[in-house]
Short mmCIF file of C-alpha atoms and ligand atoms in Angstrom, two decimals:
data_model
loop_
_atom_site.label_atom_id
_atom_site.label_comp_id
_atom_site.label_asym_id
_atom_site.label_seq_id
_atom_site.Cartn_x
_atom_site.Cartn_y
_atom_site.Cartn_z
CA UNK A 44 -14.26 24.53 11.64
CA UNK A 45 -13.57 23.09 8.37
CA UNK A 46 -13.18 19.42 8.31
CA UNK A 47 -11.63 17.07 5.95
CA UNK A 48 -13.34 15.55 3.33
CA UNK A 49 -15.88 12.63 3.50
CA UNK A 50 -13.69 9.35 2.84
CA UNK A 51 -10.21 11.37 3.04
CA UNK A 52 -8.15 10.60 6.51
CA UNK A 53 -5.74 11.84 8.26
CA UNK A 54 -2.75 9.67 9.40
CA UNK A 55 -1.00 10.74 12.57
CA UNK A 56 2.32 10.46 14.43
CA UNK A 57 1.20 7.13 16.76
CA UNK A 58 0.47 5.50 13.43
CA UNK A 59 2.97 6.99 10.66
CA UNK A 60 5.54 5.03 12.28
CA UNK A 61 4.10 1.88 11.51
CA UNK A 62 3.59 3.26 7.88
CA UNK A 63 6.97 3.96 7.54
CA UNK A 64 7.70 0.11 8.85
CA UNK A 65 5.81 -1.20 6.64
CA UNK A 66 6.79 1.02 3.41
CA UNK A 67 10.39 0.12 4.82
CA UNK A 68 9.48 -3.79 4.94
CA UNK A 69 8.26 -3.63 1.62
CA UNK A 70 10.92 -1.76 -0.30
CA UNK A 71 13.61 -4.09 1.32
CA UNK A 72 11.73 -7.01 0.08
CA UNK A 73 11.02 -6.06 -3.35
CA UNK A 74 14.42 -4.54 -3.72
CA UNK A 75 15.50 -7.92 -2.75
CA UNK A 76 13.71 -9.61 -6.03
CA UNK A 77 15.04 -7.20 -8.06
CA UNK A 78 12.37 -4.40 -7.97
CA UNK A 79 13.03 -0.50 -8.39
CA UNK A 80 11.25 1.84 -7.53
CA UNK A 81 9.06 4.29 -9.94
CA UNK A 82 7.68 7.90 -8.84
CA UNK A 83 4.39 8.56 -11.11
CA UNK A 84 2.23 12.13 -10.60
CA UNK A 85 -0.67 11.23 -9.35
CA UNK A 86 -2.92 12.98 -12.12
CA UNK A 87 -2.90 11.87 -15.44
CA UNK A 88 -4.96 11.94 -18.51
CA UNK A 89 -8.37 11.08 -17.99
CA UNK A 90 -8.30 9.28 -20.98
CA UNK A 91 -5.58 6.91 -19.60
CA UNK A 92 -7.32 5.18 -17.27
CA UNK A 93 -10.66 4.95 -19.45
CA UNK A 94 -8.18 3.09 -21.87
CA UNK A 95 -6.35 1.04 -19.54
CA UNK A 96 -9.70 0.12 -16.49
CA UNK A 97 -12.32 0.15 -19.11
CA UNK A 98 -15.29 2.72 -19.93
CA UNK A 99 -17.55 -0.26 -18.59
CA UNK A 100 -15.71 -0.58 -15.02
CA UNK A 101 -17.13 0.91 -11.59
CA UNK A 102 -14.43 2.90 -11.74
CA UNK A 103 -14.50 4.47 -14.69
CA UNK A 104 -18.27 4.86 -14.72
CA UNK A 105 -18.67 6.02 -11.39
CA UNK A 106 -15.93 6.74 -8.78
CA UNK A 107 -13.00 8.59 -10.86
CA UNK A 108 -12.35 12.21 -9.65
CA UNK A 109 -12.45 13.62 -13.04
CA UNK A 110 -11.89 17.40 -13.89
CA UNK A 111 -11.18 20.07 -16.91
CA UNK A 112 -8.78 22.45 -15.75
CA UNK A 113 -7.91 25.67 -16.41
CA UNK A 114 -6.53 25.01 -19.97
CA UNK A 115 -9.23 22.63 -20.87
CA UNK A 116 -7.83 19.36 -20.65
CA UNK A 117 -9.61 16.39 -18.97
CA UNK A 118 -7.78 15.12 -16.01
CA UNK A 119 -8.10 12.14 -13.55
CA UNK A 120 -6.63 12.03 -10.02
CA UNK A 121 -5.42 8.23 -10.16
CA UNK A 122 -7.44 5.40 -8.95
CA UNK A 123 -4.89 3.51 -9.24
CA UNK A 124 -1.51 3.30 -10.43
CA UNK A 125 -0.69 0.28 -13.71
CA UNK A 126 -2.12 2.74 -16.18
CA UNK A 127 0.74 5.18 -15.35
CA UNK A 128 3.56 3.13 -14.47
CA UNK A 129 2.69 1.13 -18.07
CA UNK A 130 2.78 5.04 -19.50
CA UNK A 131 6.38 5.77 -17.92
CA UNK A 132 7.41 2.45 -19.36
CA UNK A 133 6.28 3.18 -22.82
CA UNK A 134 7.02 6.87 -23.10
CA UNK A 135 10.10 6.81 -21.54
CA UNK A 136 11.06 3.40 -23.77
CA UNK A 137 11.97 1.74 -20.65
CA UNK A 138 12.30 -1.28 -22.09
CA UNK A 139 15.26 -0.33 -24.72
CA UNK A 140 18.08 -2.29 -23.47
CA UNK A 141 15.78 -5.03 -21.86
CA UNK A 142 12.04 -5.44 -21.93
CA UNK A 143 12.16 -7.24 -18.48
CA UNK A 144 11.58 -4.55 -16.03
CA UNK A 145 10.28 -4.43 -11.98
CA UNK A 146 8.74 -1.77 -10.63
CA UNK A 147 7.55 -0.65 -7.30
CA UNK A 148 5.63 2.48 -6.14
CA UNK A 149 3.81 3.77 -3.09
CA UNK A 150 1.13 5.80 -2.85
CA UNK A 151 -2.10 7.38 -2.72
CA UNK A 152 -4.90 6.23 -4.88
CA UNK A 153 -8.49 8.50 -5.54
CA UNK A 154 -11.75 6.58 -6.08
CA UNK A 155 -15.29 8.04 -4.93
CA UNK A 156 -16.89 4.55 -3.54
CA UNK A 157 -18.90 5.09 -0.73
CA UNK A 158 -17.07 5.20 2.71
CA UNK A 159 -16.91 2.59 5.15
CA UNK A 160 -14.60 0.77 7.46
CA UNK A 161 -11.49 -0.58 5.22
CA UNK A 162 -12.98 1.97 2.46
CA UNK A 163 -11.56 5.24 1.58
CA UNK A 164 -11.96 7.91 -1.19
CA UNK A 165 -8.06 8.61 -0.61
CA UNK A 166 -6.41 5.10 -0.19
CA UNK A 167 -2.66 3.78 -0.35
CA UNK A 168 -1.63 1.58 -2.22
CA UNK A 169 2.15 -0.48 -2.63
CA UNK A 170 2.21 -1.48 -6.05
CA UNK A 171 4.36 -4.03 -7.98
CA UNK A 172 4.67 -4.68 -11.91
CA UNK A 173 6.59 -6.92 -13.71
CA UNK A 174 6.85 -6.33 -17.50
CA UNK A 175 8.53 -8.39 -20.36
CA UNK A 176 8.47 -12.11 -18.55
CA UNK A 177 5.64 -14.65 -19.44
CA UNK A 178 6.64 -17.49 -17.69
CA UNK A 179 4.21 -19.00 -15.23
CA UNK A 180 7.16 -18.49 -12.41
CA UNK A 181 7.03 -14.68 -12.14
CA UNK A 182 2.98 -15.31 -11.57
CA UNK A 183 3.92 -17.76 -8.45
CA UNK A 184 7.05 -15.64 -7.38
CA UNK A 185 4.54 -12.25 -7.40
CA UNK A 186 2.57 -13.99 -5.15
CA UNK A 187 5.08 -15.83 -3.26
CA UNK A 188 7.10 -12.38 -2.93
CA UNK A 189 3.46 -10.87 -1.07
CA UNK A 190 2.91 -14.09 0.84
CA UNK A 191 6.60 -13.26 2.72
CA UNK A 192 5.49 -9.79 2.87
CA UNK A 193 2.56 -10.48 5.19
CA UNK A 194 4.57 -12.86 7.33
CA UNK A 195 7.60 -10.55 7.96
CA UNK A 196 4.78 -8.02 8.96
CA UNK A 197 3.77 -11.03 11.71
CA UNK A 198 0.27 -11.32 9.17
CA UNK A 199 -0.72 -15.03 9.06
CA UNK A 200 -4.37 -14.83 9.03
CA UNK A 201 -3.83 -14.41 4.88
CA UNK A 202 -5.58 -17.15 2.06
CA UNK A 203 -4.74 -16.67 -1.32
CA UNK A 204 -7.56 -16.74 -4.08
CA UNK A 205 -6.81 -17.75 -7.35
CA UNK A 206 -7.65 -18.11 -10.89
CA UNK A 207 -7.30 -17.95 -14.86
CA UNK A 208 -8.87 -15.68 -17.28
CA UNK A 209 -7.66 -17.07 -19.98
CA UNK A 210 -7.01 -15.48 -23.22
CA UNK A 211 -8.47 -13.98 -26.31
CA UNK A 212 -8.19 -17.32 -28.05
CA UNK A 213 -10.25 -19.09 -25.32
CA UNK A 214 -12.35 -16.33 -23.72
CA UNK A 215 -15.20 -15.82 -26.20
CA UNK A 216 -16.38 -19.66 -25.90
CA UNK A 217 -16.80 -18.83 -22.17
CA UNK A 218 -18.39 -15.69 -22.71
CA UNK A 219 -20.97 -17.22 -25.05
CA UNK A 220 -21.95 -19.47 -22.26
CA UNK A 221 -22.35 -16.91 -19.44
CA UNK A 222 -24.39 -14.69 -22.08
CA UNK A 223 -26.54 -17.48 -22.62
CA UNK A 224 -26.70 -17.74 -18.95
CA UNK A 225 -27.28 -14.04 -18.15
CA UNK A 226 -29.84 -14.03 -20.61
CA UNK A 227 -31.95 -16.53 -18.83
CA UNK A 228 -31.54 -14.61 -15.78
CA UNK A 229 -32.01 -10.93 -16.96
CA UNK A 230 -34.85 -9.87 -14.16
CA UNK A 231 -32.95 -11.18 -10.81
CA UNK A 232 -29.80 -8.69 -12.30
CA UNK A 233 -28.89 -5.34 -10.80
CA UNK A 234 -29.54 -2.14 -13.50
CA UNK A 235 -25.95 -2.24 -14.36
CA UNK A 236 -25.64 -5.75 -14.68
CA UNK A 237 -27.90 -5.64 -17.43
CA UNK A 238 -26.36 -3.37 -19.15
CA UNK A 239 -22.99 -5.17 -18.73
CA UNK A 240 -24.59 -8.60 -19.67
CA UNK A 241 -24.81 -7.76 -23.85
CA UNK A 242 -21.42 -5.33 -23.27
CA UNK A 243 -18.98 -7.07 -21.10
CA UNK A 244 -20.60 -10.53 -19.55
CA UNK A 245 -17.92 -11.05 -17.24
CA UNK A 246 -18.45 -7.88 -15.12
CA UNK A 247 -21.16 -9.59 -14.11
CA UNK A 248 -18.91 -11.86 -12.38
CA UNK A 249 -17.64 -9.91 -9.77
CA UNK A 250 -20.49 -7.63 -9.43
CA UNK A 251 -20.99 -7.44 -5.39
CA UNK A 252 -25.10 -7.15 -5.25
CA UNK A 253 -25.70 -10.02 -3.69
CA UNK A 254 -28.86 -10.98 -6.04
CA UNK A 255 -26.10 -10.69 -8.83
CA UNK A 256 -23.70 -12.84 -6.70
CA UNK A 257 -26.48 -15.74 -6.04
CA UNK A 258 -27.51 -15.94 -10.07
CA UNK A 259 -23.95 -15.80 -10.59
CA UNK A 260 -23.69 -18.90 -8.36
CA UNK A 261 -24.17 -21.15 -10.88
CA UNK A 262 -22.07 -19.55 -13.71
CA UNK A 263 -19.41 -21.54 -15.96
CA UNK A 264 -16.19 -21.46 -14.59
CA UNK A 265 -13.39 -20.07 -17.08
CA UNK A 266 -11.23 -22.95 -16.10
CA UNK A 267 -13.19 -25.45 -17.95
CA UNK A 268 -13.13 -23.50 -21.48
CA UNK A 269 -8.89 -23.11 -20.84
CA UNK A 270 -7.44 -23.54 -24.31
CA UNK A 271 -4.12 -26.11 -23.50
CA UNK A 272 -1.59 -23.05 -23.43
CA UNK A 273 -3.55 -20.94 -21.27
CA UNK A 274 -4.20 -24.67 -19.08
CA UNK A 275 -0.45 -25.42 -19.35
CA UNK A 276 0.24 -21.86 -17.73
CA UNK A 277 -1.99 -22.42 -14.70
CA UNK A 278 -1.41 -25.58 -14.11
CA UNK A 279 2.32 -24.12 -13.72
CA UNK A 280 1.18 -21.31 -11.37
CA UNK A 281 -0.68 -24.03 -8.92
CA UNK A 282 2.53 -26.45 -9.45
CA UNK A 283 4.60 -23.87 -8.45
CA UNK A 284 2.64 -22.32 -5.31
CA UNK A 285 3.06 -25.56 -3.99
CA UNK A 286 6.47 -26.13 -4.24
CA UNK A 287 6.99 -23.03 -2.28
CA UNK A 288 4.08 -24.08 0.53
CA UNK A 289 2.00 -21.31 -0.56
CA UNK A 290 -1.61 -22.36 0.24
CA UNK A 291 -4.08 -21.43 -2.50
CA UNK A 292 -7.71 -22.05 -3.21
CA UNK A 293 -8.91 -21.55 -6.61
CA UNK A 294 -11.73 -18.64 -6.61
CA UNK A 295 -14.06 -18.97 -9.80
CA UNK A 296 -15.69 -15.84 -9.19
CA UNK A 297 -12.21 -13.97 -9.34
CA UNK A 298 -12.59 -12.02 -12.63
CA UNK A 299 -11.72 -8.89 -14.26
CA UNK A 300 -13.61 -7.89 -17.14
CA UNK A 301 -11.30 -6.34 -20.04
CA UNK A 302 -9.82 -7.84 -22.63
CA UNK A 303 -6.28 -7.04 -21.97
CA UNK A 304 -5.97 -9.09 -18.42
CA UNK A 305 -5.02 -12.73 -19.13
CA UNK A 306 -4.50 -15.75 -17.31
CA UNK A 307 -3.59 -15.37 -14.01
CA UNK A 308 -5.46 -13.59 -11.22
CA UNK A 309 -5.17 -13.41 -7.79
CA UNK A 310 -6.40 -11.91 -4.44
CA UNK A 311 -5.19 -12.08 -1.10
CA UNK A 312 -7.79 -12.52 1.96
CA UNK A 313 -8.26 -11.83 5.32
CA UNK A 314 -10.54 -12.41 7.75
CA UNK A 315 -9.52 -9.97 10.17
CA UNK A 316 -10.99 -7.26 8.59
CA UNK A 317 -14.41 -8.27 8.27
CA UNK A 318 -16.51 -7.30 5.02
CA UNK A 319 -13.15 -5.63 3.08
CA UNK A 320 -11.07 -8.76 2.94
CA UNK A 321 -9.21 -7.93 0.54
CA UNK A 322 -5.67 -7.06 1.16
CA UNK A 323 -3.92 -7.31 -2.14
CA UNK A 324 -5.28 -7.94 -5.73
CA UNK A 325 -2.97 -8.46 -8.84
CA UNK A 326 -2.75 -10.60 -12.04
CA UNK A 327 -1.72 -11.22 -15.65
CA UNK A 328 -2.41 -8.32 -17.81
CA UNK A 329 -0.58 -9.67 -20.72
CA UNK A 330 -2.37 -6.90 -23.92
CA UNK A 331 -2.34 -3.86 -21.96
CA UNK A 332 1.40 -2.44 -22.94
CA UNK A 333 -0.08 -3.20 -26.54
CA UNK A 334 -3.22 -1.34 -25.66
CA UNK A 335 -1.76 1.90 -24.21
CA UNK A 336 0.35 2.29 -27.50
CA UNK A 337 3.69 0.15 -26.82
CA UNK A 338 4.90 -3.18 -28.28
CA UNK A 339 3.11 -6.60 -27.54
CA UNK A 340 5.27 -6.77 -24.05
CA UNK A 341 3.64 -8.94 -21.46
CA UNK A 342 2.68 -7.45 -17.71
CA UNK A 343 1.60 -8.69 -14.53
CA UNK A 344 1.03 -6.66 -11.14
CA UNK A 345 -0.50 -6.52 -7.75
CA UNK A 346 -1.48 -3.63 -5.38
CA UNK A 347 -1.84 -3.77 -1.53
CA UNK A 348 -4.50 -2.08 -0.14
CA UNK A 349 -1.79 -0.01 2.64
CA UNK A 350 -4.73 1.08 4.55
CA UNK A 351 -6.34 -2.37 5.10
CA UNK A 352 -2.63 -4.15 5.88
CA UNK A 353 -2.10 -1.27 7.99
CA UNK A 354 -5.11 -1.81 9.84
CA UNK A 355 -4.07 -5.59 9.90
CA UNK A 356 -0.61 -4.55 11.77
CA UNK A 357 -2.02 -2.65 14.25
CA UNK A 358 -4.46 -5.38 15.50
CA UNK A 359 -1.03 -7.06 17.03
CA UNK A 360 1.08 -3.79 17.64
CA UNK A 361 -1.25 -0.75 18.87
CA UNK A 362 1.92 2.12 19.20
CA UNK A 363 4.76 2.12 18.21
CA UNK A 364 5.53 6.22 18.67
CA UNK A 365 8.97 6.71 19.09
CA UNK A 366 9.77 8.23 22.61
CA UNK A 367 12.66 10.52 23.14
CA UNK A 368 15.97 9.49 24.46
CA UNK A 369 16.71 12.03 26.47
CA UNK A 370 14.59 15.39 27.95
CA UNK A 371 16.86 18.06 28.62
CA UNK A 372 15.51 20.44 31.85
CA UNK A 373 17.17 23.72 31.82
CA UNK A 374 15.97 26.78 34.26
CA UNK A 375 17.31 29.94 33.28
CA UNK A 376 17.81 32.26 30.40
CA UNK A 377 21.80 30.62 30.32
CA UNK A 378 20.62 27.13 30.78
CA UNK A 379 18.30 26.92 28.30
CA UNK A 380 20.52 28.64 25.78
CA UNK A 381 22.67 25.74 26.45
CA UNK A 382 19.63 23.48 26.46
CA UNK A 383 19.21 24.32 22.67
CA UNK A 384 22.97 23.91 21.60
CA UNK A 385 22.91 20.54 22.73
CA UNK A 386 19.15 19.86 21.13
CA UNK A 387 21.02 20.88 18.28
CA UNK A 388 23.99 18.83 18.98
CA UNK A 389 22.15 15.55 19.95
CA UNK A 390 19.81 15.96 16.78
CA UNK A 391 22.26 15.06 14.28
CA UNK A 392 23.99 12.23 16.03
CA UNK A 393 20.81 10.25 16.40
CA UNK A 394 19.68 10.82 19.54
CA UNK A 395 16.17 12.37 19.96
CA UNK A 396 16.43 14.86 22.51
CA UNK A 397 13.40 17.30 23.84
CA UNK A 398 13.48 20.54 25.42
CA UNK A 399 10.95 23.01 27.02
CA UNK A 400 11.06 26.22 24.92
CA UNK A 401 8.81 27.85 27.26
CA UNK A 402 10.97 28.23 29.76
CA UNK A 403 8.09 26.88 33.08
CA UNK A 404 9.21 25.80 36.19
CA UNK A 405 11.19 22.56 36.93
CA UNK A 406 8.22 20.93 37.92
CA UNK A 407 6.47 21.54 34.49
CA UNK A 408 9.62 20.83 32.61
CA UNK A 409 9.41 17.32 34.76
CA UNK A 410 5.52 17.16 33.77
CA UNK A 411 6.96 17.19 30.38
CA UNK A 412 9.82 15.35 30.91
CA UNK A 413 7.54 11.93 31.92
CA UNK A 414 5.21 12.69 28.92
CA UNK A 415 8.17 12.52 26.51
CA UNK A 416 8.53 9.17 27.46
CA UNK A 417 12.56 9.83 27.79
CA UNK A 418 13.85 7.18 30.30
CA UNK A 419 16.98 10.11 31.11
CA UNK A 420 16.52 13.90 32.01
CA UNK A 421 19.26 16.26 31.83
CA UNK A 422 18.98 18.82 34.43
CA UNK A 423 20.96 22.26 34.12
CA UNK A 424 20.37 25.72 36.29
CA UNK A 425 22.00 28.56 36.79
CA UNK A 426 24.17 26.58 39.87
CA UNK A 427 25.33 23.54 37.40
CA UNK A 428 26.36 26.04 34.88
CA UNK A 429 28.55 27.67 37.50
CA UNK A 430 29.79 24.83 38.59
CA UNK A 431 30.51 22.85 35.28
CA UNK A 432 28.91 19.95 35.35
CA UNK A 433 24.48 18.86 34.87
CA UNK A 434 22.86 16.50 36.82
CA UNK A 435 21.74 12.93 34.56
CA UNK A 436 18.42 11.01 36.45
CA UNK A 437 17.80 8.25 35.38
CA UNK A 438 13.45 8.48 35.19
CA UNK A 439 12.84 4.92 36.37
CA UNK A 440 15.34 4.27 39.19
CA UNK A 441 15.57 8.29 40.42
CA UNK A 442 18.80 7.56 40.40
CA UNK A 443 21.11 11.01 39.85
CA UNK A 444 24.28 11.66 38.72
CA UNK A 445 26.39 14.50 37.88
CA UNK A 446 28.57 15.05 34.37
CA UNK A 447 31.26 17.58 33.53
CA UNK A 448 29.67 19.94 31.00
CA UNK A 449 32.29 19.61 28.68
CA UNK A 450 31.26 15.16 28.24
CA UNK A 451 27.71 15.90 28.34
CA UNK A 452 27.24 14.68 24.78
CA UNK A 453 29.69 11.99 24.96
CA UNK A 454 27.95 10.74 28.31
CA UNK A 455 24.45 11.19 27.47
CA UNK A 456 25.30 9.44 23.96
CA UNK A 457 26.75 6.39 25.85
CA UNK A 458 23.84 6.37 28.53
CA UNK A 459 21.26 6.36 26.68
CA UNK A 460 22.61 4.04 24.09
CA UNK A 461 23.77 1.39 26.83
P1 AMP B 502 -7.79 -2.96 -6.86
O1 AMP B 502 -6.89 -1.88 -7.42
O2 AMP B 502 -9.25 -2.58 -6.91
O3 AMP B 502 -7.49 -4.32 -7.41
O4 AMP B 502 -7.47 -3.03 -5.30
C1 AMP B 502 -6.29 -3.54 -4.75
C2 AMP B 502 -6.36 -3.43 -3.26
O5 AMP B 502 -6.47 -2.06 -2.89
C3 AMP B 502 -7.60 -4.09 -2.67
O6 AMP B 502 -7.35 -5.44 -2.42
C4 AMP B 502 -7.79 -3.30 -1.39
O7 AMP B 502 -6.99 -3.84 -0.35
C5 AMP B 502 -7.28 -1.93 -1.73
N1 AMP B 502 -8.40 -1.00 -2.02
C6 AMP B 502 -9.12 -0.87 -3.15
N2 AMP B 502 -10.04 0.09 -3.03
C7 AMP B 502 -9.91 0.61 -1.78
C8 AMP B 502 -10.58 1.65 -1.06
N3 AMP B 502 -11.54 2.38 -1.59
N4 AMP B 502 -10.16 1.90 0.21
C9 AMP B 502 -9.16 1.18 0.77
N5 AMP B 502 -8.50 0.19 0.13
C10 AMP B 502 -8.86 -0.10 -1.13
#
């Protein structure tokens, strides 16, 4: 039997549903602070993402599924989705009438990392961007905005981690202090650690080997080389956070390593996941519309990992399969004719109704019946048809009544909807 691919999963009915609640929490929110939502392919470019993640990133380096196809062109299956909704913003000059734009999108991501609990090669992620606003609010709302996300999903066991990168005017005084560090500590780093040291020093911040993490321990912290603009701005952020009761702890290993992400940058943690506590990551990426060929707009994001909040959810609500309302019974070539019209009929007034196609015995069809979970069965034979009218039990009191054939749906309907 062929089985799915290592790190690829399979979500089923049991478990959709609480997808679809929390894709349906989400949008709501967002839509609600003036998001829209944004469908991007998921292949694009390989080149796109090398620009936008960075030829020096795990990512790039190591975990993209890259391929030439048929017509020769390199392409990438997304590892995630900035690059591209940055792309439909620029190519599609999204930002005509008013640079300030909010997206949203959904979806599956593609990175080859190694596979372990709260780690996939096919993830989900919900993704936000803002582009066009570079006040220190939108950082604090962004965060504020995935803070009520988590609690209207009933998740409270949720820290935020936070910090500032800086920017290009105030960066390369802290990088000349963590090369001078890394130098002095070039045999305790991991192979690609030195390598990153002389290309891209603050890679070698959130590297996760933990002989990289404990010489790291000791690093400069980017908030003490701040120029006062860049200070201003997250002193703002923090200011802000607390105004709105957002608890916040400031996280100097937080880093990402390209040029183009600025100032703020943020994660959201968990501890109910064990080793993957990361539920969300986002932050300023202020050069990277600029960098990807559009005008010097500023940008800020964050992605959920949908997997790991998923995950989170169903620690507190294990099912939530929708049962069926109703399980119509019908014994007889005639009855189960009828059976089907009112399937039909019940199908596109909202109420979920189940038959047996198979036509088995009224004690299988009552086997069924209980596994459907429907707390009403409709029962119809060849004697109710003659007669005009089904028999209604109710599946918890036994309880049995009879309707005229002709109310069935208008009966059922108010029945099961009491
Ligand atoms: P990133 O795009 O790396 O900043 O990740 C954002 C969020 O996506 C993380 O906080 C995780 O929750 C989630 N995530 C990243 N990589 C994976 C993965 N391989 N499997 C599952 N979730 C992931």
């Amino acid at each position: 039997m062929i089985q799915l691919i290592r790190g690829f999963k399979d979500i089923l009915p049991g478990e959709v549903e609480l997808w679809q609640k929390i894709e349906q929490t989400a949008s709501a929110l967002f839509e609600d602070f003036g998001f829209k939502e944004i469908r991007i392919p998921i292949m694009e470019h390989t080149e796109l993402f090398a620009r936008s993640i960075g030829e020096d990133t795990d990512i790039v380096e190591k975990e993209m599924y890259t391929f030439m196809d048929r017509g020769g062109d390199m392409l990438t299956l997304r590892p995630e989705a900035t690059a591209s909704v940055v792309r439909a913003y620029i190519q599609h000059k999204l930002y005509a009438q008013d640079p300030v734009r909010k997206f949203y999108t959904i979806g599956p991501m593609f990175r080859r990392e190694r596979p372990q609990k709260g780690r996939y090669r096919q993830f989900y992620q919900i993704n936000a961007e803002v582009f066009g606003i570079a006040s220190p609010y939108i950082d604090a709302q962004l965060i504020f905005m995935l803070a009520t996300l988590f609690s209207r999903l009933s998740v409270t066991d949720i820290k935020a981690h936070i910090n500032s990168l800086g920017c290009p005017q105030c960066r390369p005084q802290f990088k000349q202090a963590l090369s001078d560090l890394l130098a002095a500590k070039t045999e305790v780093l991991c192979s690609d650690c030195q390598r990153r040291s002389s290309r891209n020093p603050m890679r070698v911040l959130d590297c996760k080997v933990p002989s990289c993490r404990e010489a790291m321990s000791d690093a400069p912290s980017l908030s003490d080389y701040l120029c006062s603009d860049c200070k201003t701005h997250f002193d703002m952020v923090k200011k802000s956070l607390d105004k709105l009761k957002i608890s916040f702890e400031i996280d100097k290993q937080l880093v990402r390593g390209l040029d183009y992400y600025t100032r703020t940058t943020f994660e959201l943690q968990t501890g109910s996941l064990g080793a993957q506590s990361a539920v969300a990551g986002g932050g300023r990426y202020d050069g990277l519309i600029k960098a990807l060929g559009g005008s010097d707009i500023p940008g800020i994001g964050f992605a959920i990992g949908f997997d790991r909040l998923a995950e989170i959810v169903s620690l507190n609500r294990p099912d939530i399969e929708k049962k069926a309302d109703i399980f119509i019974a019908a014994l007889g070539e005639k009855a189960q004719e009828k059976a089907f019209e009112w399937s039909c009929a019940f199908g596109i007034t909202g109420i979920q109704a189940e038959t047996d196609m198979a036509n088995g015995s009224l004690k299988s069809q009552m086997k069924k019946a209980d596994r459907s979970g429907a707390d009403y069965v409709l029962i119809i034979g060849d004697k109710e048809l003659e007669q005009g009218a089904a028999v209604l039990r109710n599946m918890t009191t036994k309880e049995q009544t009879e309707i005229l054939m002709e109310n069935v749906l208008e009966s059922v309907t108010a029945t099961v909807r009491r």
